């Protein structure tokens, strides 16, 4: 009933919460409980934005490698 990042109590409150995949499903993560954690919507948004940024940076690096740039 708590956000595992900031510790806010999400049980019985109007604080929205999300089930977060530690290893994203897009990268082979599963629905196994060991791969899930409860986050409030603010912390979930932070992790989602970090993942999107990492994915964008990775795609830029792959594109540069294909073009032959360092």
PDB file of N, CA, C and O in Angstrom:
ATOM      1  N   UNK A   1       0.785  -1.205   0.000  1.00  0.00           N
ATOM      2  CA  UNK A   1       0.000   0.000   0.000  1.00  0.00           C
ATOM      3  C   UNK A   1       0.826   1.267   0.000  1.00  0.00           C
ATOM      4  O   UNK A   1       0.297   2.328   0.194  1.00  0.00           O
ATOM      5  N   UNK A   2       2.143   1.158  -0.230  1.00  0.00           N
ATOM      6  CA  UNK A   2       3.003   2.346  -0.265  1.00  0.00           C
ATOM      7  C   UNK A   2       3.792   2.404  -1.572  1.00  0.00           C
ATOM      8  O   UNK A   2       4.096   1.388  -2.155  1.00  0.00           O
ATOM      9  N   UNK A   3       4.132   3.620  -1.963  1.00  0.00           N
ATOM     10  CA  UNK A   3       5.041   3.800  -3.092  1.00  0.00           C
ATOM     11  C   UNK A   3       6.405   3.303  -2.636  1.00  0.00           C
ATOM     12  O   UNK A   3       6.903   3.727  -1.584  1.00  0.00           O
ATOM     13  N   UNK A   4       7.003   2.397  -3.377  1.00  0.00           N
ATOM     14  CA  UNK A   4       8.294   1.837  -2.977  1.00  0.00           C
ATOM     15  C   UNK A   4       9.447   2.802  -3.245  1.00  0.00           C
ATOM     16  O   UNK A   4      10.573   2.516  -2.878  1.00  0.00           O
ATOM     17  N   UNK A   5       9.162   3.950  -3.856  1.00  0.00           N
ATOM     18  CA  UNK A   5      10.205   4.955  -4.105  1.00  0.00           C
ATOM     19  C   UNK A   5      10.170   6.054  -3.041  1.00  0.00           C
ATOM     20  O   UNK A   5      11.128   6.253  -2.330  1.00  0.00           O
ATOM     21  N   UNK A   6       9.037   6.750  -2.902  1.00  0.00           N
ATOM     22  CA  UNK A   6       8.966   7.886  -1.969  1.00  0.00           C
ATOM     23  C   UNK A   6       8.295   7.535  -0.647  1.00  0.00           C
ATOM     24  O   UNK A   6       8.374   8.308   0.296  1.00  0.00           O
ATOM     25  N   UNK A   7       7.606   6.392  -0.582  1.00  0.00           N
ATOM     26  CA  UNK A   7       7.005   5.937   0.667  1.00  0.00           C
ATOM     27  C   UNK A   7       5.612   6.445   0.971  1.00  0.00           C
ATOM     28  O   UNK A   7       5.048   6.105   2.005  1.00  0.00           O
ATOM     29  N   UNK A   8       5.017   7.237   0.086  1.00  0.00           N
ATOM     30  CA  UNK A   8       3.675   7.750   0.333  1.00  0.00           C
ATOM     31  C   UNK A   8       2.683   6.585   0.405  1.00  0.00           C
ATOM     32  O   UNK A   8       2.787   5.625  -0.335  1.00  0.00           O
ATOM     33  N   UNK A   9       1.743   6.682   1.335  1.00  0.00           N
ATOM     34  CA  UNK A   9       0.726   5.647   1.502  1.00  0.00           C
ATOM     35  C   UNK A   9      -0.334   5.834   0.418  1.00  0.00           C
ATOM     36  O   UNK A   9      -0.978   6.875   0.342  1.00  0.00           O
ATOM     37  N   UNK A  10      -0.490   4.848  -0.452  1.00  0.00           N
ATOM     38  CA  UNK A  10      -1.462   4.947  -1.541  1.00  0.00           C
ATOM     39  C   UNK A  10      -2.712   4.119  -1.262  1.00  0.00           C
ATOM     40  O   UNK A  10      -3.685   4.203  -1.986  1.00  0.00           O
ATOM     41  N   UNK A  11      -2.716   3.363  -0.194  1.00  0.00           N
ATOM     42  CA  UNK A  11      -3.841   2.506   0.148  1.00  0.00           C
ATOM     43  C   UNK A  11      -4.965   3.353   0.744  1.00  0.00           C
ATOM     44  O   UNK A  11      -4.752   4.102   1.695  1.00  0.00           O
ATOM     45  N   UNK A  12      -6.151   3.244   0.184  1.00  0.00           N
ATOM     46  CA  UNK A  12      -7.314   3.932   0.727  1.00  0.00           C
ATOM     47  C   UNK A  12      -7.316   5.438   0.534  1.00  0.00           C
ATOM     48  O   UNK A  12      -8.115   6.137   1.126  1.00  0.00           O
ATOM     49  N   UNK A  13      -6.432   5.960  -0.294  1.00  0.00           N
ATOM     50  CA  UNK A  13      -6.387   7.394  -0.551  1.00  0.00           C
ATOM     51  C   UNK A  13      -6.685   7.652  -2.016  1.00  0.00           C
ATOM     52  O   UNK A  13      -6.742   6.748  -2.813  1.00  0.00           O
ATOM     53  N   UNK A  14      -6.825   8.886  -2.332  1.00  0.00           N
ATOM     54  CA  UNK A  14      -7.079   9.246  -3.723  1.00  0.00           C
ATOM     55  C   UNK A  14      -5.788   9.466  -4.502  1.00  0.00           C
ATOM     56  O   UNK A  14      -5.792  10.045  -5.568  1.00  0.00           O
ATOM     57  N   UNK A  15      -4.695   9.023  -3.936  1.00  0.00           N
ATOM     58  CA  UNK A  15      -3.404   9.136  -4.617  1.00  0.00           C
ATOM     59  C   UNK A  15      -3.326   8.026  -5.654  1.00  0.00           C
ATOM     60  O   UNK A  15      -3.347   6.854  -5.308  1.00  0.00           O
ATOM     61  N   UNK A  16      -3.292   8.377  -6.942  1.00  0.00           N
ATOM     62  CA  UNK A  16      -3.198   7.327  -7.964  1.00  0.00           C
ATOM     63  C   UNK A  16      -1.873   6.583  -7.841  1.00  0.00           C
ATOM     64  O   UNK A  16      -0.860   7.164  -7.468  1.00  0.00           O
ATOM     65  N   UNK A  17      -1.903   5.302  -8.140  1.00  0.00           N
ATOM     66  CA  UNK A  17      -0.665   4.533  -8.117  1.00  0.00           C
ATOM     67  C   UNK A  17      -0.590   3.649  -9.342  1.00  0.00           C
ATOM     68  O   UNK A  17      -1.568   3.394 -10.024  1.00  0.00           O
ATOM     69  N   UNK A  18       0.617   3.207  -9.634  1.00  0.00           N
ATOM     70  CA  UNK A  18       0.897   2.407 -10.813  1.00  0.00           C
ATOM     71  C   UNK A  18       1.683   1.175 -10.412  1.00  0.00           C
ATOM     72  O   UNK A  18       2.451   1.216  -9.457  1.00  0.00           O
ATOM     73  N   UNK A  19       1.508   0.108 -11.155  1.00  0.00           N
ATOM     74  CA  UNK A  19       2.354  -1.057 -11.008  1.00  0.00           C
ATOM     75  C   UNK A  19       3.452  -0.900 -12.056  1.00  0.00           C
ATOM     76  O   UNK A  19       3.179  -0.823 -13.249  1.00  0.00           O
ATOM     77  N   UNK A  20       4.684  -0.804 -11.601  1.00  0.00           N
ATOM     78  CA  UNK A  20       5.825  -0.531 -12.469  1.00  0.00           C
ATOM     79  C   UNK A  20       6.613  -1.814 -12.719  1.00  0.00           C
ATOM     80  O   UNK A  20       6.883  -2.573 -11.796  1.00  0.00           O
ATOM     81  N   UNK A  21       6.963  -2.060 -13.975  1.00  0.00           N
ATOM     82  CA  UNK A  21       7.821  -3.192 -14.340  1.00  0.00           C
ATOM     83  C   UNK A  21       9.266  -2.755 -14.186  1.00  0.00           C
ATOM     84  O   UNK A  21       9.694  -1.806 -14.839  1.00  0.00           O
ATOM     85  N   UNK A  22      10.010  -3.416 -13.312  1.00  0.00           N
ATOM     86  CA  UNK A  22      11.412  -3.074 -13.101  1.00  0.00           C
ATOM     87  C   UNK A  22      12.196  -3.279 -14.388  1.00  0.00           C
ATOM     88  O   UNK A  22      12.936  -2.407 -14.832  1.00  0.00           O
ATOM     89  N   UNK A  23      12.036  -4.434 -15.004  1.00  0.00           N
ATOM     90  CA  UNK A  23      12.579  -4.693 -16.331  1.00  0.00           C
ATOM     91  C   UNK A  23      11.410  -4.573 -17.292  1.00  0.00           C
ATOM     92  O   UNK A  23      10.485  -5.378 -17.248  1.00  0.00           O
ATOM     93  N   UNK A  24      11.377  -3.551 -18.142  1.00  0.00           N
ATOM     94  CA  UNK A  24      10.218  -3.301 -19.003  1.00  0.00           C
ATOM     95  C   UNK A  24       9.836  -4.513 -19.864  1.00  0.00           C
ATOM     96  O   UNK A  24      10.702  -5.278 -20.295  1.00  0.00           O
ATOM     97  N   UNK A  25       8.564  -4.659 -20.081  1.00  0.00           N
ATOM     98  CA  UNK A  25       8.078  -5.760 -20.916  1.00  0.00           C
ATOM     99  C   UNK A  25       8.655  -5.660 -22.324  1.00  0.00           C
ATOM    100  O   UNK A  25       8.917  -6.671 -22.958  1.00  0.00           O
ATOM    101  N   UNK A  26       8.891  -4.443 -22.800  1.00  0.00           N
ATOM    102  CA  UNK A  26       9.466  -4.255 -24.133  1.00  0.00           C
ATOM    103  C   UNK A  26      10.888  -4.800 -24.218  1.00  0.00           C
ATOM    104  O   UNK A  26      11.410  -5.000 -25.304  1.00  0.00           O
ATOM    105  N   UNK A  27      11.507  -5.020 -23.057  1.00  0.00           N
ATOM    106  CA  UNK A  27      12.865  -5.571 -23.012  1.00  0.00           C
ATOM    107  C   UNK A  27      12.881  -6.967 -22.402  1.00  0.00           C
ATOM    108  O   UNK A  27      13.886  -7.397 -21.849  1.00  0.00           O
ATOM    109  N   UNK A  28      11.748  -7.643 -22.477  1.00  0.00           N
ATOM    110  CA  UNK A  28      11.685  -9.017 -22.011  1.00  0.00           C
ATOM    111  C   UNK A  28      11.251  -9.195 -20.567  1.00  0.00           C
ATOM    112  O   UNK A  28      11.237 -10.308 -20.057  1.00  0.00           O
ATOM    113  N   UNK A  29      10.877  -8.112 -19.888  1.00  0.00           N
ATOM    114  CA  UNK A  29      10.403  -8.201 -18.514  1.00  0.00           C
ATOM    115  C   UNK A  29       9.095  -8.959 -18.440  1.00  0.00           C
ATOM    116  O   UNK A  29       8.312  -8.979 -19.392  1.00  0.00           O
ATOM    117  N   UNK A  30       8.854  -9.599 -17.315  1.00  0.00           N
ATOM    118  CA  UNK A  30       7.662 -10.422 -17.146  1.00  0.00           C
ATOM    119  C   UNK A  30       6.693  -9.787 -16.157  1.00  0.00           C
ATOM    120  O   UNK A  30       6.975  -8.746 -15.569  1.00  0.00           O
ATOM    121  N   UNK A  31       5.565 -10.463 -15.968  1.00  0.00           N
ATOM    122  CA  UNK A  31       4.571 -10.056 -14.990  1.00  0.00           C
ATOM    123  C   UNK A  31       4.835 -10.702 -13.629  1.00  0.00           C
ATOM    124  O   UNK A  31       4.006 -10.607 -12.730  1.00  0.00           O
ATOM    125  N   UNK A  32       5.970 -11.358 -13.476  1.00  0.00           N
ATOM    126  CA  UNK A  32       6.303 -12.019 -12.215  1.00  0.00           C
ATOM    127  C   UNK A  32       6.391 -10.967 -11.104  1.00  0.00           C
ATOM    128  O   UNK A  32       6.930  -9.880 -11.314  1.00  0.00           O
ATOM    129  N   UNK A  33       5.853 -11.270  -9.915  1.00  0.00           N
ATOM    130  CA  UNK A  33       5.870 -10.293  -8.820  1.00  0.00           C
ATOM    131  C   UNK A  33       7.261  -9.731  -8.498  1.00  0.00           C
ATOM    132  O   UNK A  33       7.378  -8.574  -8.079  1.00  0.00           O
ATOM    133  N   UNK A  34       8.317 -10.497  -8.723  1.00  0.00           N
ATOM    134  CA  UNK A  34       9.676 -10.007  -8.456  1.00  0.00           C
ATOM    135  C   UNK A  34      10.075  -8.892  -9.432  1.00  0.00           C
ATOM    136  O   UNK A  34      11.024  -8.157  -9.173  1.00  0.00           O
ATOM    137  N   UNK A  35       9.353  -8.761 -10.549  1.00  0.00           N
ATOM    138  CA  UNK A  35       9.652  -7.733 -11.543  1.00  0.00           C
ATOM    139  C   UNK A  35       8.700  -6.542 -11.429  1.00  0.00           C
ATOM    140  O   UNK A  35       8.723  -5.656 -12.266  1.00  0.00           O
ATOM    141  N   UNK A  36       7.864  -6.504 -10.403  1.00  0.00           N
ATOM    142  CA  UNK A  36       6.872  -5.445 -10.258  1.00  0.00           C
ATOM    143  C   UNK A  36       7.092  -4.680  -8.963  1.00  0.00           C
ATOM    144  O   UNK A  36       7.541  -5.239  -7.967  1.00  0.00           O
ATOM    145  N   UNK A  37       6.763  -3.396  -8.998  1.00  0.00           N
ATOM    146  CA  UNK A  37       6.772  -2.594  -7.775  1.00  0.00           C
ATOM    147  C   UNK A  37       5.667  -1.566  -7.857  1.00  0.00           C
ATOM    148  O   UNK A  37       5.259  -1.156  -8.945  1.00  0.00           O
ATOM    149  N   UNK A  38       5.168  -1.149  -6.714  1.00  0.00           N
ATOM    150  CA  UNK A  38       4.104  -0.156  -6.640  1.00  0.00           C
ATOM    151  C   UNK A  38       4.729   1.228  -6.537  1.00  0.00           C
ATOM    152  O   UNK A  38       5.583   1.472  -5.686  1.00  0.00           O
ATOM    153  N   UNK A  39       4.303   2.118  -7.412  1.00  0.00           N
ATOM    154  CA  UNK A  39       4.787   3.494  -7.397  1.00  0.00           C
ATOM    155  C   UNK A  39       3.601   4.448  -7.440  1.00  0.00           C
ATOM    156  O   UNK A  39       2.593   4.159  -8.089  1.00  0.00           O
ATOM    157  N   UNK A  40       3.717   5.592  -6.765  1.00  0.00           N
ATOM    158  CA  UNK A  40       2.701   6.629  -6.938  1.00  0.00           C
ATOM    159  C   UNK A  40       2.852   7.168  -8.363  1.00  0.00           C
ATOM    160  O   UNK A  40       3.864   6.933  -9.027  1.00  0.00           O
ATOM    161  N   UNK A  41       1.851   7.870  -8.829  1.00  0.00           N
ATOM    162  CA  UNK A  41       1.893   8.326 -10.227  1.00  0.00           C
ATOM    163  C   UNK A  41       3.063   9.274 -10.487  1.00  0.00           C
ATOM    164  O   UNK A  41       3.649   9.263 -11.567  1.00  0.00           O
ATOM    165  N   UNK A  42       3.458  10.073  -9.497  1.00  0.00           N
ATOM    166  CA  UNK A  42       4.588  10.998  -9.678  1.00  0.00           C
ATOM    167  C   UNK A  42       5.894  10.229  -9.885  1.00  0.00           C
ATOM    168  O   UNK A  42       6.657  10.521 -10.808  1.00  0.00           O
ATOM    169  N   UNK A  43       6.146   9.227  -9.046  1.00  0.00           N
ATOM    170  CA  UNK A  43       7.378   8.439  -9.184  1.00  0.00           C
ATOM    171  C   UNK A  43       7.349   7.589 -10.454  1.00  0.00           C
ATOM    172  O   UNK A  43       8.370   7.428 -11.122  1.00  0.00           O
ATOM    173  N   UNK A  44       6.180   7.075 -10.803  1.00  0.00           N
ATOM    174  CA  UNK A  44       6.070   6.277 -12.029  1.00  0.00           C
ATOM    175  C   UNK A  44       6.388   7.132 -13.247  1.00  0.00           C
ATOM    176  O   UNK A  44       7.081   6.701 -14.162  1.00  0.00           O
ATOM    177  N   UNK A  45       5.900   8.362 -13.252  1.00  0.00           N
ATOM    178  CA  UNK A  45       6.172   9.283 -14.361  1.00  0.00           C
ATOM    179  C   UNK A  45       7.667   9.532 -14.474  1.00  0.00           C
ATOM    180  O   UNK A  45       8.229   9.568 -15.564  1.00  0.00           O
ATOM    181  N   UNK A  46       8.353   9.686 -13.329  1.00  0.00           N
ATOM    182  CA  UNK A  46       9.808   9.911 -13.330  1.00  0.00           C
ATOM    183  C   UNK A  46      10.529   8.732 -13.986  1.00  0.00           C
ATOM    184  O   UNK A  46      11.377   8.920 -14.858  1.00  0.00           O
ATOM    185  N   UNK A  47      10.180   7.506 -13.581  1.00  0.00           N
ATOM    186  CA  UNK A  47      10.826   6.320 -14.153  1.00  0.00           C
ATOM    187  C   UNK A  47      10.495   6.166 -15.635  1.00  0.00           C
ATOM    188  O   UNK A  47      11.350   5.795 -16.434  1.00  0.00           O
ATOM    189  N   UNK A  48       9.264   6.447 -16.011  1.00  0.00           N
ATOM    190  CA  UNK A  48       8.864   6.338 -17.413  1.00  0.00           C
ATOM    191  C   UNK A  48       9.636   7.340 -18.259  1.00  0.00           C
ATOM    192  O   UNK A  48      10.139   6.998 -19.335  1.00  0.00           O
ATOM    193  N   UNK A  49       9.764   8.569 -17.789  1.00  0.00           N
ATOM    194  CA  UNK A  49      10.513   9.585 -18.538  1.00  0.00           C
ATOM    195  C   UNK A  49      11.979   9.201 -18.682  1.00  0.00           C
ATOM    196  O   UNK A  49      12.578   9.402 -19.735  1.00  0.00           O
ATOM    197  N   UNK A  50      12.579   8.636 -17.615  1.00  0.00           N
ATOM    198  CA  UNK A  50      13.970   8.184 -17.693  1.00  0.00           C
ATOM    199  C   UNK A  50      14.126   7.076 -18.729  1.00  0.00           C
ATOM    200  O   UNK A  50      15.080   7.068 -19.500  1.00  0.00           O
ATOM    201  N   UNK A  51      13.178   6.142 -18.752  1.00  0.00           N
ATOM    202  CA  UNK A  51      13.232   5.043 -19.719  1.00  0.00           C
ATOM    203  C   UNK A  51      13.102   5.572 -21.144  1.00  0.00           C
ATOM    204  O   UNK A  51      13.846   5.164 -22.035  1.00  0.00           O
ATOM    205  N   UNK A  52      12.177   6.503 -21.366  1.00  0.00           N
ATOM    206  CA  UNK A  52      12.009   7.079 -22.700  1.00  0.00           C
ATOM    207  C   UNK A  52      13.272   7.807 -23.146  1.00  0.00           C
ATOM    208  O   UNK A  52      13.671   7.720 -24.300  1.00  0.00           O
ATOM    209  N   UNK A  53      13.915   8.506 -22.208  1.00  0.00           N
ATOM    210  CA  UNK A  53      15.151   9.216 -22.543  1.00  0.00           C
ATOM    211  C   UNK A  53      16.270   8.230 -22.899  1.00  0.00           C
ATOM    212  O   UNK A  53      16.997   8.426 -23.864  1.00  0.00           O
ATOM    213  N   UNK A  54      16.399   7.148 -22.123  1.00  0.00           N
ATOM    214  CA  UNK A  54      17.412   6.136 -22.418  1.00  0.00           C
ATOM    215  C   UNK A  54      17.165   5.504 -23.784  1.00  0.00           C
ATOM    216  O   UNK A  54      18.098   5.289 -24.554  1.00  0.00           O
ATOM    217  N   UNK A  55      15.901   5.214 -24.082  1.00  0.00           N
ATOM    218  CA  UNK A  55      15.572   4.624 -25.382  1.00  0.00           C
ATOM    219  C   UNK A  55      15.919   5.579 -26.513  1.00  0.00           C
ATOM    220  O   UNK A  55      16.466   5.169 -27.533  1.00  0.00           O
ATOM    221  N   UNK A  56      15.610   6.862 -26.344  1.00  0.00           N
ATOM    222  CA  UNK A  56      15.916   7.850 -27.383  1.00  0.00           C
ATOM    223  C   UNK A  56      17.418   7.981 -27.574  1.00  0.00           C
ATOM    224  O   UNK A  56      17.908   8.032 -28.705  1.00  0.00           O
ATOM    225  N   UNK A  57      18.174   8.016 -26.484  1.00  0.00           N
ATOM    226  CA  UNK A  57      19.628   8.117 -26.589  1.00  0.00           C
ATOM    227  C   UNK A  57      20.215   6.874 -27.253  1.00  0.00           C
ATOM    228  O   UNK A  57      21.145   6.971 -28.039  1.00  0.00           O
ATOM    229  N   UNK A  58      19.674   5.720 -26.955  1.00  0.00           N
ATOM    230  CA  UNK A  58      20.145   4.478 -27.564  1.00  0.00           C
ATOM    231  C   UNK A  58      19.893   4.458 -29.060  1.00  0.00           C
ATOM    232  O   UNK A  58      20.739   4.034 -29.841  1.00  0.00           O
ATOM    233  N   UNK A  59      18.725   4.943 -29.472  1.00  0.00           N
ATOM    234  CA  UNK A  59      18.418   4.986 -30.910  1.00  0.00           C
ATOM    235  C   UNK A  59      19.330   5.959 -31.635  1.00  0.00           C
ATOM    236  O   UNK A  59      19.766   5.710 -32.738  1.00  0.00           O
ATOM    237  N   UNK A  60      19.653   7.091 -30.989  1.00  0.00           N
ATOM    238  CA  UNK A  60      20.568   8.052 -31.615  1.00  0.00           C
ATOM    239  C   UNK A  60      21.942   7.427 -31.806  1.00  0.00           C
ATOM    240  O   UNK A  60      22.567   7.591 -32.843  1.00  0.00           O
ATOM    241  N   UNK A  61      22.409   6.692 -30.806  1.00  0.00           N
ATOM    242  CA  UNK A  61      23.714   6.034 -30.893  1.00  0.00           C
ATOM    243  C   UNK A  61      23.748   4.984 -31.977  1.00  0.00           C
ATOM    244  O   UNK A  61      24.714   4.875 -32.725  1.00  0.00           O
ATOM    245  N   UNK A  62      22.676   4.207 -32.107  1.00  0.00           N
ATOM    246  CA  UNK A  62      22.604   3.186 -33.153  1.00  0.00           C
ATOM    247  C   UNK A  62      22.604   3.833 -34.528  1.00  0.00           C
ATOM    248  O   UNK A  62      23.265   3.366 -35.443  1.00  0.00           O
ATOM    249  N   UNK A  63      21.889   4.941 -34.669  1.00  0.00           N
ATOM    250  CA  UNK A  63      21.813   5.631 -35.953  1.00  0.00           C
ATOM    251  C   UNK A  63      23.195   6.153 -36.349  1.00  0.00           C
ATOM    252  O   UNK A  63      23.617   6.018 -37.485  1.00  0.00           O
ATOM    253  N   UNK A  64      23.933   6.708 -35.385  1.00  0.00           N
ATOM    254  CA  UNK A  64      25.260   7.242 -35.675  1.00  0.00           C
ATOM    255  C   UNK A  64      26.222   6.121 -36.068  1.00  0.00           C
ATOM    256  O   UNK A  64      27.060   6.292 -36.936  1.00  0.00           O
ATOM    257  N   UNK A  65      26.091   4.956 -35.436  1.00  0.00           N
ATOM    258  CA  UNK A  65      26.942   3.833 -35.789  1.00  0.00           C
ATOM    259  C   UNK A  65      26.682   3.375 -37.214  1.00  0.00           C
ATOM    260  O   UNK A  65      27.602   3.025 -37.944  1.00  0.00           O
ATOM    261  N   UNK A  66      25.419   3.363 -37.622  1.00  0.00           N
ATOM    262  CA  UNK A  66      25.086   2.947 -38.992  1.00  0.00           C
ATOM    263  C   UNK A  66      25.640   3.920 -40.015  1.00  0.00           C
ATOM    264  O   UNK A  66      26.059   3.544 -41.092  1.00  0.00           O
ATOM    265  N   UNK A  67      25.684   5.198 -39.661  1.00  0.00           N
ATOM    266  CA  UNK A  67      26.186   6.211 -40.567  1.00  0.00           C
ATOM    267  C   UNK A  67      27.703   6.214 -40.581  1.00  0.00           C
ATOM    268  O   UNK A  67      28.334   6.712 -41.512  1.00  0.00           O
ATOM    269  N   UNK A  68      28.321   5.657 -39.550  1.00  0.00           N
ATOM    270  CA  UNK A  68      29.765   5.582 -39.484  1.00  0.00           C
ATOM    271  C   UNK A  68      30.411   6.722 -38.723  1.00  0.00           C
ATOM    272  O   UNK A  68      31.581   7.018 -38.892  1.00  0.00           O
ATOM    273  N   UNK A  69      29.632   7.376 -37.873  1.00  0.00           N
ATOM    274  CA  UNK A  69      30.175   8.466 -37.074  1.00  0.00           C
ATOM    275  C   UNK A  69      30.546   7.932 -35.699  1.00  0.00           C
ATOM    276  O   UNK A  69      29.929   7.029 -35.187  1.00  0.00           O
ATOM    277  N   UNK A  70      31.552   8.553 -35.073  1.00  0.00           N
ATOM    278  CA  UNK A  70      31.962   8.134 -33.719  1.00  0.00           C
ATOM    279  C   UNK A  70      30.931   8.480 -32.671  1.00  0.00           C
ATOM    280  O   UNK A  70      30.113   9.284 -32.811  1.00  0.00           O
TER     281      UNK A  70
END
